[in-house]
XYZ file of C-alpha atoms in Angstrom:
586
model
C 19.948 17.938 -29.230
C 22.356 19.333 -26.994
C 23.424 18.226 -24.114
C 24.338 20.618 -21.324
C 27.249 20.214 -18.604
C 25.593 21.261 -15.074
C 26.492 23.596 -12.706
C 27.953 21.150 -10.320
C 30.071 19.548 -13.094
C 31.142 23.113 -14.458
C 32.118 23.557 -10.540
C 33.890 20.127 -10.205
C 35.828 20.982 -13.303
C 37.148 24.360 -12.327
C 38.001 22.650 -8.433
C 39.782 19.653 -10.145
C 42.203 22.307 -12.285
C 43.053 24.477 -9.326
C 44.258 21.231 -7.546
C 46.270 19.875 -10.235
C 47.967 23.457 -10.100
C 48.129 23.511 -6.508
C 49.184 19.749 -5.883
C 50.328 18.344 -8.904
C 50.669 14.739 -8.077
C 46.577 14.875 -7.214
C 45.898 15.304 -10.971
C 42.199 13.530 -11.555
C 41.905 13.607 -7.726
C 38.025 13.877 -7.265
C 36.706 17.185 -5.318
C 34.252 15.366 -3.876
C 31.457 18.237 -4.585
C 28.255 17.687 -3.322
C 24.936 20.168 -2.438
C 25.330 22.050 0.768
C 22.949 23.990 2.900
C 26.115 26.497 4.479
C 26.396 27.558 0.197
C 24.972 26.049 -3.143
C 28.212 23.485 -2.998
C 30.534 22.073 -0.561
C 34.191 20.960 -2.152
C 35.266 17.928 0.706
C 37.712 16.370 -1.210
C 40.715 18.133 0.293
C 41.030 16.652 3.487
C 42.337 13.238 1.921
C 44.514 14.363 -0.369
C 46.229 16.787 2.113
C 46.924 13.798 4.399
C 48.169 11.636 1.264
C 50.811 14.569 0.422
C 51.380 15.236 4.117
C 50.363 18.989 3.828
C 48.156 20.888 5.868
C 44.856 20.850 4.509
C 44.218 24.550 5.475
C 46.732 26.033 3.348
C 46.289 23.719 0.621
C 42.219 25.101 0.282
C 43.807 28.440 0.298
C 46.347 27.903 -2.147
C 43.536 26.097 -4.174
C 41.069 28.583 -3.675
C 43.363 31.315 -5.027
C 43.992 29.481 -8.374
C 40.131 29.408 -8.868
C 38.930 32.397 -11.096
C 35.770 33.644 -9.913
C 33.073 36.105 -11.529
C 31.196 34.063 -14.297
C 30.630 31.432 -13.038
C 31.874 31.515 -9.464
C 30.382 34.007 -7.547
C 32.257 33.687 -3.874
C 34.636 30.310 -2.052
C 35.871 30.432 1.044
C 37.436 27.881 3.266
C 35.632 26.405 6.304
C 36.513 24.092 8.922
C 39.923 22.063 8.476
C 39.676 22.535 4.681
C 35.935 22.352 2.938
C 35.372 24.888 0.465
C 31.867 26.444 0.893
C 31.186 27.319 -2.965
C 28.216 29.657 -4.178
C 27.888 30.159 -7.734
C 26.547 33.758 -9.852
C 23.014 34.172 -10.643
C 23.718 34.989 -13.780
C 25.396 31.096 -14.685
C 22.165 29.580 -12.932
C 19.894 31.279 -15.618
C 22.376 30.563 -18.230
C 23.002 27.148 -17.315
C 19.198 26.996 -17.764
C 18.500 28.519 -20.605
C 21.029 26.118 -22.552
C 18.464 23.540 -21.061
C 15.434 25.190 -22.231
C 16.492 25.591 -25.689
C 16.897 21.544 -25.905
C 14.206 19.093 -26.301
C 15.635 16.904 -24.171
C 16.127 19.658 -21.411
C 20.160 18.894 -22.025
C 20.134 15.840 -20.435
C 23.020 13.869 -22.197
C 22.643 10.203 -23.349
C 24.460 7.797 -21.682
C 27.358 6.959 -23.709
C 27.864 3.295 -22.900
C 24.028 2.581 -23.408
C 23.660 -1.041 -24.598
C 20.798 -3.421 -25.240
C 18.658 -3.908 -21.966
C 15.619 -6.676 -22.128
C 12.837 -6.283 -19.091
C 10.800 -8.708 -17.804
C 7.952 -7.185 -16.524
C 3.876 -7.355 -16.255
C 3.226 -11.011 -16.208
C 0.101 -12.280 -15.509
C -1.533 -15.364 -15.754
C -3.135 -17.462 -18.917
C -7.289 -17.925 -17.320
C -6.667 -16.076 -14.515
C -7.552 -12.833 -12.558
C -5.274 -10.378 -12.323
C -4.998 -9.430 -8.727
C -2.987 -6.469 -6.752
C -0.112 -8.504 -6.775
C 0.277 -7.774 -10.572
C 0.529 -4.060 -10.150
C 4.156 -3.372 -8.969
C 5.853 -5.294 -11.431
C 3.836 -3.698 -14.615
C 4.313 -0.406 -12.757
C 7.695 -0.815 -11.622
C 9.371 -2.386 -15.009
C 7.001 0.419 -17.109
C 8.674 3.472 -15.490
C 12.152 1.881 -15.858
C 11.490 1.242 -19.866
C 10.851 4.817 -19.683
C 14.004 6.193 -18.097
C 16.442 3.704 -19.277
C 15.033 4.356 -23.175
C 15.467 7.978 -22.260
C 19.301 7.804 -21.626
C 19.833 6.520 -24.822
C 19.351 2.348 -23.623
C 17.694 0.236 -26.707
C 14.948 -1.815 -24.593
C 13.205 -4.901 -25.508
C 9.884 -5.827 -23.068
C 9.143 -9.059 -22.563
C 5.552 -10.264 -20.551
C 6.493 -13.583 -19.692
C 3.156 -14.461 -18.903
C 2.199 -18.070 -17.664
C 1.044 -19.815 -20.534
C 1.628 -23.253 -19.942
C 1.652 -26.085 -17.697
C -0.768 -28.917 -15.937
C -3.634 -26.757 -15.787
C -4.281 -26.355 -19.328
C -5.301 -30.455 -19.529
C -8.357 -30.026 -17.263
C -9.188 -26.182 -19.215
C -8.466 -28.039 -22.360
C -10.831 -31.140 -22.033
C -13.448 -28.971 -20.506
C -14.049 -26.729 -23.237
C -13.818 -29.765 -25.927
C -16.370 -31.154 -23.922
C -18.711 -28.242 -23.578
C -17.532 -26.107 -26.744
C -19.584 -22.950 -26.414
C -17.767 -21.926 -23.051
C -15.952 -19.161 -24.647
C -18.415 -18.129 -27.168
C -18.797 -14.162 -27.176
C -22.356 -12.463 -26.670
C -22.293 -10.534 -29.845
C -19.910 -10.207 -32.556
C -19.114 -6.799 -31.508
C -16.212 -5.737 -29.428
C -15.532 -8.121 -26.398
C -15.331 -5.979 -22.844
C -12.118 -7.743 -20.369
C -14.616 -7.857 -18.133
C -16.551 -10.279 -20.113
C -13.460 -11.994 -21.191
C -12.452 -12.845 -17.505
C -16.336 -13.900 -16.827
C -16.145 -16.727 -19.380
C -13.108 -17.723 -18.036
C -13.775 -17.766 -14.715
C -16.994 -19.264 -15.128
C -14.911 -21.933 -17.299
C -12.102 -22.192 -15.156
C -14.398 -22.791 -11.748
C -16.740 -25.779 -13.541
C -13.578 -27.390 -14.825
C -11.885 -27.701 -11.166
C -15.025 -29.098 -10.219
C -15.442 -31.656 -12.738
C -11.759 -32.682 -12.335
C -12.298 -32.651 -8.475
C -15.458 -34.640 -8.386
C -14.869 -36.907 -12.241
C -12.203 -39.592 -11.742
C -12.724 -40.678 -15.564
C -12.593 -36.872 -16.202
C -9.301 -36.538 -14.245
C -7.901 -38.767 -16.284
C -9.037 -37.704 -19.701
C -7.787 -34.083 -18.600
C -4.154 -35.782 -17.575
C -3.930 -37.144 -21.004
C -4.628 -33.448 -22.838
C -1.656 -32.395 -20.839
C 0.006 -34.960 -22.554
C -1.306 -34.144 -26.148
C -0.337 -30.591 -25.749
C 3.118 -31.025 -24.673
C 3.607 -33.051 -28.141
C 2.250 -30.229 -29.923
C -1.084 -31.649 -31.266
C -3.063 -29.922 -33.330
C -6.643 -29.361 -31.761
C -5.646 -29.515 -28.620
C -2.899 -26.433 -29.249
C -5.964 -24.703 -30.957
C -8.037 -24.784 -28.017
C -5.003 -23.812 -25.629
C -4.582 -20.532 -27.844
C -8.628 -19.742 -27.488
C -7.402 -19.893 -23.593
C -4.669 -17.569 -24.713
C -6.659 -15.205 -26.732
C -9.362 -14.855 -24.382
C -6.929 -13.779 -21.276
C -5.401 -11.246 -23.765
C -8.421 -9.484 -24.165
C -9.061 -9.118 -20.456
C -5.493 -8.399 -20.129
C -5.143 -5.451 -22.407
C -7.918 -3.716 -21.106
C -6.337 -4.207 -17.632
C -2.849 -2.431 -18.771
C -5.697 -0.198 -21.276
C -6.633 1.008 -17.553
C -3.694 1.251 -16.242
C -2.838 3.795 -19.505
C 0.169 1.169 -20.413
C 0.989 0.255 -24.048
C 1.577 -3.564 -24.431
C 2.073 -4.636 -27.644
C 1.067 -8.372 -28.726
C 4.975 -8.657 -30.014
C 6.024 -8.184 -26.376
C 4.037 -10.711 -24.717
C 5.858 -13.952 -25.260
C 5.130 -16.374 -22.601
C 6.435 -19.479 -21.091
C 5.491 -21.279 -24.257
C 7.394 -19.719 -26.056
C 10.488 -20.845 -25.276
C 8.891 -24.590 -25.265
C 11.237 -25.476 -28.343
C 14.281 -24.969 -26.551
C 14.053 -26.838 -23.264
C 15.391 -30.125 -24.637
C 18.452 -28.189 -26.630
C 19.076 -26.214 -22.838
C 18.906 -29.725 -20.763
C 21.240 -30.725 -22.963
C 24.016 -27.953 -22.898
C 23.725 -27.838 -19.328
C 24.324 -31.702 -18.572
C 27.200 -31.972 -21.283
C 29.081 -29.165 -19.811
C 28.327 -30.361 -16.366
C 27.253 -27.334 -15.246
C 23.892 -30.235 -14.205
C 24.067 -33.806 -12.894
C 21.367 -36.427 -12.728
C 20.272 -36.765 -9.392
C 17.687 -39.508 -8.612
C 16.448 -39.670 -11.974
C 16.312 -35.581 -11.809
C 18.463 -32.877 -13.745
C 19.715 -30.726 -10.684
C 22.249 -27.928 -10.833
C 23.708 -27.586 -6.914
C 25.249 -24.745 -4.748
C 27.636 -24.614 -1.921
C 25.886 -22.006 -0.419
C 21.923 -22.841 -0.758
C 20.592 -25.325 1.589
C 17.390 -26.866 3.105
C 15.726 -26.165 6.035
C 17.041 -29.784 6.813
C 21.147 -28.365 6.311
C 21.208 -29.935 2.793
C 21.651 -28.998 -0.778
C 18.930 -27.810 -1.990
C 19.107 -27.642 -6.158
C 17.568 -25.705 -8.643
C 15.726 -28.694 -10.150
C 16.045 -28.280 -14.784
C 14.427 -31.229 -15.421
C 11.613 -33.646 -13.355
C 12.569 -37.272 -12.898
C 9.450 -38.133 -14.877
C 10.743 -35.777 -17.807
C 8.731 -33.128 -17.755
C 10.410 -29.603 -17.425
C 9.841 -26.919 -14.218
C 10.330 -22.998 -14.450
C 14.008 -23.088 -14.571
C 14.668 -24.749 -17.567
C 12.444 -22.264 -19.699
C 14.000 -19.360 -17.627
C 17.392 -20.884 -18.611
C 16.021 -20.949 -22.281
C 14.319 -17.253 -22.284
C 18.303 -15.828 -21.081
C 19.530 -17.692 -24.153
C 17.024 -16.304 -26.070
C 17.303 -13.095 -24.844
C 21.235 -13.120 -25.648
C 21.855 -14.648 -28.503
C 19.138 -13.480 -30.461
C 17.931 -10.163 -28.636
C 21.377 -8.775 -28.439
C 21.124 -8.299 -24.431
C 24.096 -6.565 -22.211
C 21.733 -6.211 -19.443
C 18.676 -8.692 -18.203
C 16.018 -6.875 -16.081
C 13.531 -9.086 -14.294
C 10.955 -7.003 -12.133
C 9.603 -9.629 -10.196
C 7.926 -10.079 -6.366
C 11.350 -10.746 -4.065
C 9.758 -13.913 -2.697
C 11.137 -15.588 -5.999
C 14.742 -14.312 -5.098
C 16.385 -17.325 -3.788
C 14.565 -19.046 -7.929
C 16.571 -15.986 -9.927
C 20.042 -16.208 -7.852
C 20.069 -19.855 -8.928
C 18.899 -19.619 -11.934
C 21.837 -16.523 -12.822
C 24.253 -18.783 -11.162
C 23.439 -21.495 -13.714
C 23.680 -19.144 -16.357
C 26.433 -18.016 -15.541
C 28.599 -21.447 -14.959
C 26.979 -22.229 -18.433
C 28.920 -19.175 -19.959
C 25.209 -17.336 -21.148
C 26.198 -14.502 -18.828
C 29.483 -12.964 -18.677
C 31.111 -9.560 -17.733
C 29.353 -8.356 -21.384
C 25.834 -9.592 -19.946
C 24.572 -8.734 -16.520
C 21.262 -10.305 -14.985
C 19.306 -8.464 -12.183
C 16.412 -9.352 -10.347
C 14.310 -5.735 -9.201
C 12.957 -7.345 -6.641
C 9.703 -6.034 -4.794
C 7.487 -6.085 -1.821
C 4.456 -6.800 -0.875
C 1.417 -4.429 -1.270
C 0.117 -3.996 2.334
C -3.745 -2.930 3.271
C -4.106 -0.092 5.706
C -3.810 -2.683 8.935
C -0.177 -2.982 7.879
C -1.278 -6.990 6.351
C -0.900 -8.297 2.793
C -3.695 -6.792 0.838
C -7.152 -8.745 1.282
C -10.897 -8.110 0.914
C -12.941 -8.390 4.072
C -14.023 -12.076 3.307
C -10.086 -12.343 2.863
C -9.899 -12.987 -0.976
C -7.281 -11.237 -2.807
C -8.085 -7.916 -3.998
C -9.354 -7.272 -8.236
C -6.962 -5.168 -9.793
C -9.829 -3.642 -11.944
C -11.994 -2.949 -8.949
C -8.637 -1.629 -7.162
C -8.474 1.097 -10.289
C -11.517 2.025 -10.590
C -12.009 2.731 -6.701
C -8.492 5.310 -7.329
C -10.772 6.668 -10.484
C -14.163 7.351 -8.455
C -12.043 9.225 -5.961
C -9.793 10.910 -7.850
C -12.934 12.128 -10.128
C -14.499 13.305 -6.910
C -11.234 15.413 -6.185
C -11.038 16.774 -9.422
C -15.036 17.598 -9.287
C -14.398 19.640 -5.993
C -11.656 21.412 -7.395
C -12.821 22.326 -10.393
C -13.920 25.385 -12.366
C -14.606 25.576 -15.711
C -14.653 21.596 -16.554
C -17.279 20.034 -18.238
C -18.247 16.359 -17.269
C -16.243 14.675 -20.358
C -13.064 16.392 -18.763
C -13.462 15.740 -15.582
C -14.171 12.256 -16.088
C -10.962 12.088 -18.431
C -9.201 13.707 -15.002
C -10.078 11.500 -12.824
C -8.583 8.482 -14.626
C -5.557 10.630 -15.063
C -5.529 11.327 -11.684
C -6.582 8.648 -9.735
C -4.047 5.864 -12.126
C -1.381 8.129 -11.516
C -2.416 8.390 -7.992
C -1.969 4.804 -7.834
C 1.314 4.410 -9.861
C 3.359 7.723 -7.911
C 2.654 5.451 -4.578
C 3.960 2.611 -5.921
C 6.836 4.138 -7.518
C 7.683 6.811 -4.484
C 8.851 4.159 -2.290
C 11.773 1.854 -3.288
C 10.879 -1.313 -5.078
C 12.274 -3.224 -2.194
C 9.884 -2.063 0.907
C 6.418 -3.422 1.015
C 3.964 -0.216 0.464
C 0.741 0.408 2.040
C -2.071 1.169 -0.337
C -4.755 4.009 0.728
C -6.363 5.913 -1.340
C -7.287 8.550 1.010
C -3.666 9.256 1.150
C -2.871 8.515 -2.379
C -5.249 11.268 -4.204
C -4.713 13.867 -1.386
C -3.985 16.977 -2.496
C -1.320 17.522 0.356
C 1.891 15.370 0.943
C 4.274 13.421 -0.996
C 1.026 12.198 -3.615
C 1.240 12.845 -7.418
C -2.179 14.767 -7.712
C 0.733 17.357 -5.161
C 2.721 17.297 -8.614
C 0.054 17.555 -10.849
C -1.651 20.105 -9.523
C 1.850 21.884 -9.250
C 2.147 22.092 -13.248
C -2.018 22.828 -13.919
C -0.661 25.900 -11.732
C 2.373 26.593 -13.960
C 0.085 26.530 -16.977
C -2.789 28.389 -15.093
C -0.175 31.587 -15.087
C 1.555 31.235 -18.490
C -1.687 31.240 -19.805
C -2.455 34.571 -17.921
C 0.795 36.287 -18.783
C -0.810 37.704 -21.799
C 1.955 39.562 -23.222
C 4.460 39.020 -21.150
C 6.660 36.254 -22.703
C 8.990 33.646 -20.834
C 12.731 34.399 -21.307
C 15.799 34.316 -19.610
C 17.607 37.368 -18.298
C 21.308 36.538 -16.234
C 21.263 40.049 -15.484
C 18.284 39.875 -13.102
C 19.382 39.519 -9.380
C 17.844 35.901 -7.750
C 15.607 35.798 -4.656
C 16.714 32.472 -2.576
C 13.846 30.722 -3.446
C 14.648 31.514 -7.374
C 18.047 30.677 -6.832
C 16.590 27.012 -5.029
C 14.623 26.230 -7.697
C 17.675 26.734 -10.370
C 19.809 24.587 -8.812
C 17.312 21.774 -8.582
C 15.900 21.816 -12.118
C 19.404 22.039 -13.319
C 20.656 18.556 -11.584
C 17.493 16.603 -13.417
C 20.310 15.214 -15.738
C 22.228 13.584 -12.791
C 19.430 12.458 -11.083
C 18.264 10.500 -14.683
C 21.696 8.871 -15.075
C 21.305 7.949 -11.515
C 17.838 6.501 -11.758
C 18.587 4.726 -14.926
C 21.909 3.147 -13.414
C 20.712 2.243 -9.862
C 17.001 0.874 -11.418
C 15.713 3.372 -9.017
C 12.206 5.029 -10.083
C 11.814 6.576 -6.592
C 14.793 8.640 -7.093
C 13.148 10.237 -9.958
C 9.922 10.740 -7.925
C 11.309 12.199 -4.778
C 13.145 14.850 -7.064
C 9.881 15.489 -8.708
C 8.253 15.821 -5.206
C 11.316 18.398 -4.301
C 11.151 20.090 -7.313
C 6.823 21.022 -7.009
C 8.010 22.074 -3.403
C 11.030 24.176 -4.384
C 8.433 25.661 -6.811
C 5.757 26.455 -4.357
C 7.961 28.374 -2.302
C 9.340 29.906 -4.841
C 5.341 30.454 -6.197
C 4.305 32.003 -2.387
C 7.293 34.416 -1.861
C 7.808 36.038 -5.426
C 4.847 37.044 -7.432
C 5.305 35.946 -11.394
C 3.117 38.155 -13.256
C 3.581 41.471 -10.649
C 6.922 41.235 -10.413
C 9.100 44.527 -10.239
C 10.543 45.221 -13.390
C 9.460 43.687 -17.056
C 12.655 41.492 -17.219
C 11.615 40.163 -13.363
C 8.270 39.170 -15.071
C 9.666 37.364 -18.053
C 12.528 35.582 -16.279
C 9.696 34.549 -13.785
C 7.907 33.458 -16.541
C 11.110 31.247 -17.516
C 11.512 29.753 -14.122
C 7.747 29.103 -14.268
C 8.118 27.663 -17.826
C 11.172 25.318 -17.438
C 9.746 23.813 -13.975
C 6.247 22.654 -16.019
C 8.521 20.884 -19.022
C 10.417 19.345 -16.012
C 7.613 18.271 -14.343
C 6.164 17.089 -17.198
C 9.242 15.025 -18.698
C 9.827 13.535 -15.579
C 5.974 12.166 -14.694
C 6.022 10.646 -18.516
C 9.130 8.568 -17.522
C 6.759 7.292 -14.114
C 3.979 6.868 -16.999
C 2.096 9.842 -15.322
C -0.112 12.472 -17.201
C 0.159 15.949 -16.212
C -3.376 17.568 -17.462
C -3.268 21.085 -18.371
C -6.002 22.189 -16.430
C -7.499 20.785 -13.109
C-alpha cells in the first residue's frame, strides 16, 4: 500500500516554503488552506502573520506568491483582498494525484500513525427481553465507527455489554425450575429469533404474574437471586438457558441488520461479576470512595440533587449488593489492564451521560485512566416518530426492532421492483434487504449522533435527497456504464483538459483521506456520509454535463471512464465503513 499526499497538502507544502523564504521567522507558520468557491483553494494564513511581523500583508502575498513555482502542480495564484491567495491547481496534478490513488487498495489513504488500541462498547441489549428501536443507534452508530477507526490503522476490540444480570433473573429463574419445559424448542432443527423471543416472552410475562399475584412465590424467587449471586450450580445453569435463548433471538436481530457479532464479543455485565469485590476494595483504600450511611459513594463538587445536594455515584448498596457502577468500574479495568486500551468508546443513549461522567471521574481519581487512556461517551438521541415524539406504536408501546426492519425491507423491495429491469425475484428480494437496512442505517448515521432523528421510511428509501438508496443507485450507475464501455478501458490521461464538473469531482474524491482521519478522530460517522452524499452529487453533475462513453476524443472516453471508475471504489469503500452494501445492479 501506498499512501498518497493530497492535493491540498502538496499545496500547503509548497505555501509553507515560500513563507519561510519570504518571512523567515514564520518557519512552520500554518497557511491556513482551506476549499474555496472564488478558486480550488484559498491560502488565509497571511493576514496573522503579517500583523505579528508588522508588515503589510499585501506585499508579503506578493513576495510569497513570487517564490511559489507554478506549472506542475500550480496552475495560477493571485492575491485577493488584504492578502488571501486564491490558488487553482493544473488538471494534469488532479488526474495524477488520482491515479496514485487508484493504483492503491486502500485508495492512498494513509494509516494513522499514532493508532493505538481502541475498545467499543456498543449494541447492548437485554438478557429476556425485546429488542426495541431504542437498540438501533448504538449497534449502528458503534458498527460504522469499528469500521473507520479499524480502517486508519486503530486495533479495535467490541464489547456488547449486554444486561445479563440482576434481580430479575430470581423470579425467571424459579419460574422455569418450576415449569421446566418453558424453553423447550419445537423441533430439534434450527431455532428462528422469532421463536426464541416467543418463549421468552411468553416466560417472562407468566413469571411477573406469578411473582405479582404469589407472595410464597415472591419469596422463593428473592431467594434464587440470592443463590445466583453465590454462584450455585443449577441455578447458574438455568440463568445461562436465559442467556442462550436471548442470543439466538439476538443474532438474528444484528443477522438482519447484516452486522457480524461474534459470541467472543458479547461479554455482559456478568462478566465482570468476579471483580466487583477486588474494585470496592481499591476504590475505598485509596479513598477515591467513603462509606456513606452504610453505602460505598464516590462524591463530586460539581453534581448535585434536584434538592442542591451531593448527589454520588453510589459503588456499592448499603445492603451489599453491587449497582451498575461498580461493574462499569470493573469492565474499564478490564478493558485496560488486560485489553491493552488507549482509548474507551462507549456508544450509549445520552440520557445515561450524567452515569458515564461519574463513572470516568472515578476512574480517573482511581488512576485506571490517565493521559495514556482516554474514556468517551458517543452519546445519542432519541429516535423520533414522524409527529416529532419518541417513537411509539399507535396503542403507544414501543416499537419491534424486527418489525421496524422488515417494514424498511417491504419498501425498499417495492422500490427496487419499480425500478428494475432485468432482476429476477431472488435478486430483488436480496435488494431490498440491501436497500431498505441500509436505508435505515444512512438515516441514522447522516445526522450527528447527538440530535434526536426522525424515522420515515417514505423519506428514508426515496430515491431523491440526502437517502442512501441516492448513493446506491449512484454506483449501480457507475457500473451500468463500465459495463457498457466495451472496449474502451478506464485510464488516466493528465494531458486531457478538465470540464468544471470533472475538475469538482477530482478534488472531492481526492480529500476522502482527510475526511477518514477526520471521521475516525472526531467519532463522527456523519462526516463520512455527507461526503458520500457530496461526492454521488458532484458525480451526477459531472454524469449530466459530460457524456462518458461519447466523449470527444478516445483519451476523453478512457479518462471518463477513470473518473467514472475511481468514484464507484469510493463510493463503495466508504458505504462498507457505514456497513452499507452497494449492489451492482438495481
Amino acid at each position: 500500500m501506498a499512501s498518497v499526499p493530497s492535493l491540498a497538502s502538496s499545496v500547503n507544502q509548497r505555501v509553507a516554503d515560500a513563507l519561510a523564504s519570504a518571512l523567515p521567522e514564520a518557519g512552520g507558520a500554518d497557511p491556513l488552506l482551506r476549499r474555496s468557491d472564488r478558486a480550488d483553494f484559498q491560502a488565509n494564513g497571511i493576514l496573522a502573520l503579517a500583523k505579528k511581523a508588522k508588515a503589510n500583508p499585501r506585499e508579503l502575498a506578493t513576495t510569497v506568491v513570487e517564490a511559489i513555482p507554478t506549472g506542475d502542480l500550480i496552475k495560477e495564484i493571485e492575491v485577493s483582498g488584504p492578502g488571501f491567495l486564491n490558488i487553482t491547481v493544473a488538471d494534469g496534478a488532479i488526474i495524477s494525484t488520482l491515479a496514485a490513488r487508484a493504483a492503491d487498495d486502500r485508495l492512498g489513504v494513509p494509516l494513522n500513525a499514532s493508532a493505538g488500541t481502541t475498545v467499543i462498547d456498543y449494541a447492548q441489549p437485554n438478557v429476556a427481553k425485546e429488542m426495541h428501536v431504542g437498540h438501533l443507534r448504538s449497534a449502528v452508530i458503534g458498527a460504522a465507527m469499528v469500521e473507520i477507526l479499524e480502517f486508519t490503522g486503530e486495533k479495535v476490540v467490541r464489547r456488547h455489554h449486554i444486561g445479563d444480570w440482576g434481580t430479575q433473573f430470581g423470579m425467571l429463574i424459579q419460574y422455569l425450575l418450576e415449569h421446566p419445559h418453558e424453553l423447550d424448542h419445537k423441533s430439534d432443527s434450527e431455532v428462528s429469533g422469532e421463536e426464541a423471543m416467543s418463549n421468552l416472552n411468553r416466560l417472562y410475562k407468566a413469571s411477573r404474574a406469578l411473582f405479582d399475584s404469589d407472595e410464597e412465590f415472591k419469596t422463593r424467587a428473592r431467594a434464587r437471586v440470592v443463590d445466583l449471586q453465590a454462584g450455585e450450580p443449577e441455578t447458574l445453569a438455568l440463568w445461562q438457558r436465559f442467556v442462550d435463548e436471548s442470543k439466538i433471538y439476538f443474532y438474528s436481530v444484528f443477522n438482519k441488520l447484516d452486522m457480524d457479532i461474534q459470541d467472543a464479543d458479547v461479554v455482559g455485565e456478568s462478566g465482570y461479576n468476579d471483580m466487583l469485590v477486588e474494585t470496592c476494595k481499591l476504590l475505598e483504600e485509596s479513598g477515591v470512595a467513603v462509606r456513606s450511611n452504610g453505602a460505598l459513594c464516590v462524591f463530586f463538587e460539581d453534581v448535585k440533587g434536584p434538592d442542591g445536594n451531593p448527589t454520588p455515584l453510589i459503588v456499592q448498596k448499603s445492603d451489599g449488593g453491587f449497582g451498575y457502577a461498580a461493574t462499569d468500574l470493573s469492565a474499564i479495568r478490564d478493558r485496560v489492564t488486560n485489553l491493552g486500551a488507549t482509548e474507551l468508546i462507549y456508544v450509549v443513549d445520552a440520557r445515561q451521560s450524567l452515569h458515564f461522567k461519574m463513572v470516568f471521574e472515578t476512574a480517573r481519581r482511581a488512576g485506571w485512566l490517565n493521559d495514556g487512556v482516554k474514556a468517551v461517551q458517543l452519546a445519542f438521541g432519541t429516535v423520533l416518530g414522524k409527529d416529532g415524539k419518541p417513537f411509539k406504536t399507535r396503542e403507544g408501546e414501543t416499537v419491534r426492532l424486527v418489525d421496524l426492519l422488515d417494514e424498511a425491507i417491504d419498501r425498499a423491495s417495492a422500490v427496487v421492483r419499480e425500478k428494475a429491469q432485468d432482476l429476477t425475484e431472488a435478486e430483488i428480494a436480496e435488494r431490498g434487504a440491501q436497500v431498505g437496512i441500509g436505508a435505515v442505517k444512512y438515516a441514522d448515521l447522516s445526522t450527528s449522533a447527538a440530535r434526536d432523528y426522525k424515522f420515515d421510511l417514505d423519506q428514508m428509501v426515496s430515491l431523491n435527497g440526502d437517502t442512501s438508496v441516492y448513493l446506491q443507485y449512484a454506483y449501480a450507475r457507475i457500473q451500468s456504464i463500465l459495463r457498457k464501455a466495451g472496449d474502451a478501458k478506464p485510464a488516466a490521461h493528465p494531458e486531457v483538459a478538465l470540464a468544471p464538473t470533472e475538475r469538482a469531482l477530482g478534488l472531492h474524491l481526492d480529500s476522502f483521506g482527510e475526511l477518514i482521519a477526520e471521521a475516525a478522530a472526531e467519532h463522527a460517522p456523519h462526516k463520512l456520509a455527507a461526503y458520500l452524499y457530496q461526492l454521488a452529487s458532484l458525480y451526477t453533475s459531472f454524469y449530466s454535463e459530460c457524456p462518458v462513453l461519447k466523449a470527444d476524443t478516445a483519451e476523453q472516453v478512457e479518462n471518463r471512464l477513470f473518473l467514472c471508475e475511481l468514484t464507484a471504489r469510493t463510493l463503495s469503500k466508504g458505504m462498507s465503513l457505514l456497513g452499507i452494501r452497494t449492489p451492482e445492479k438495481l
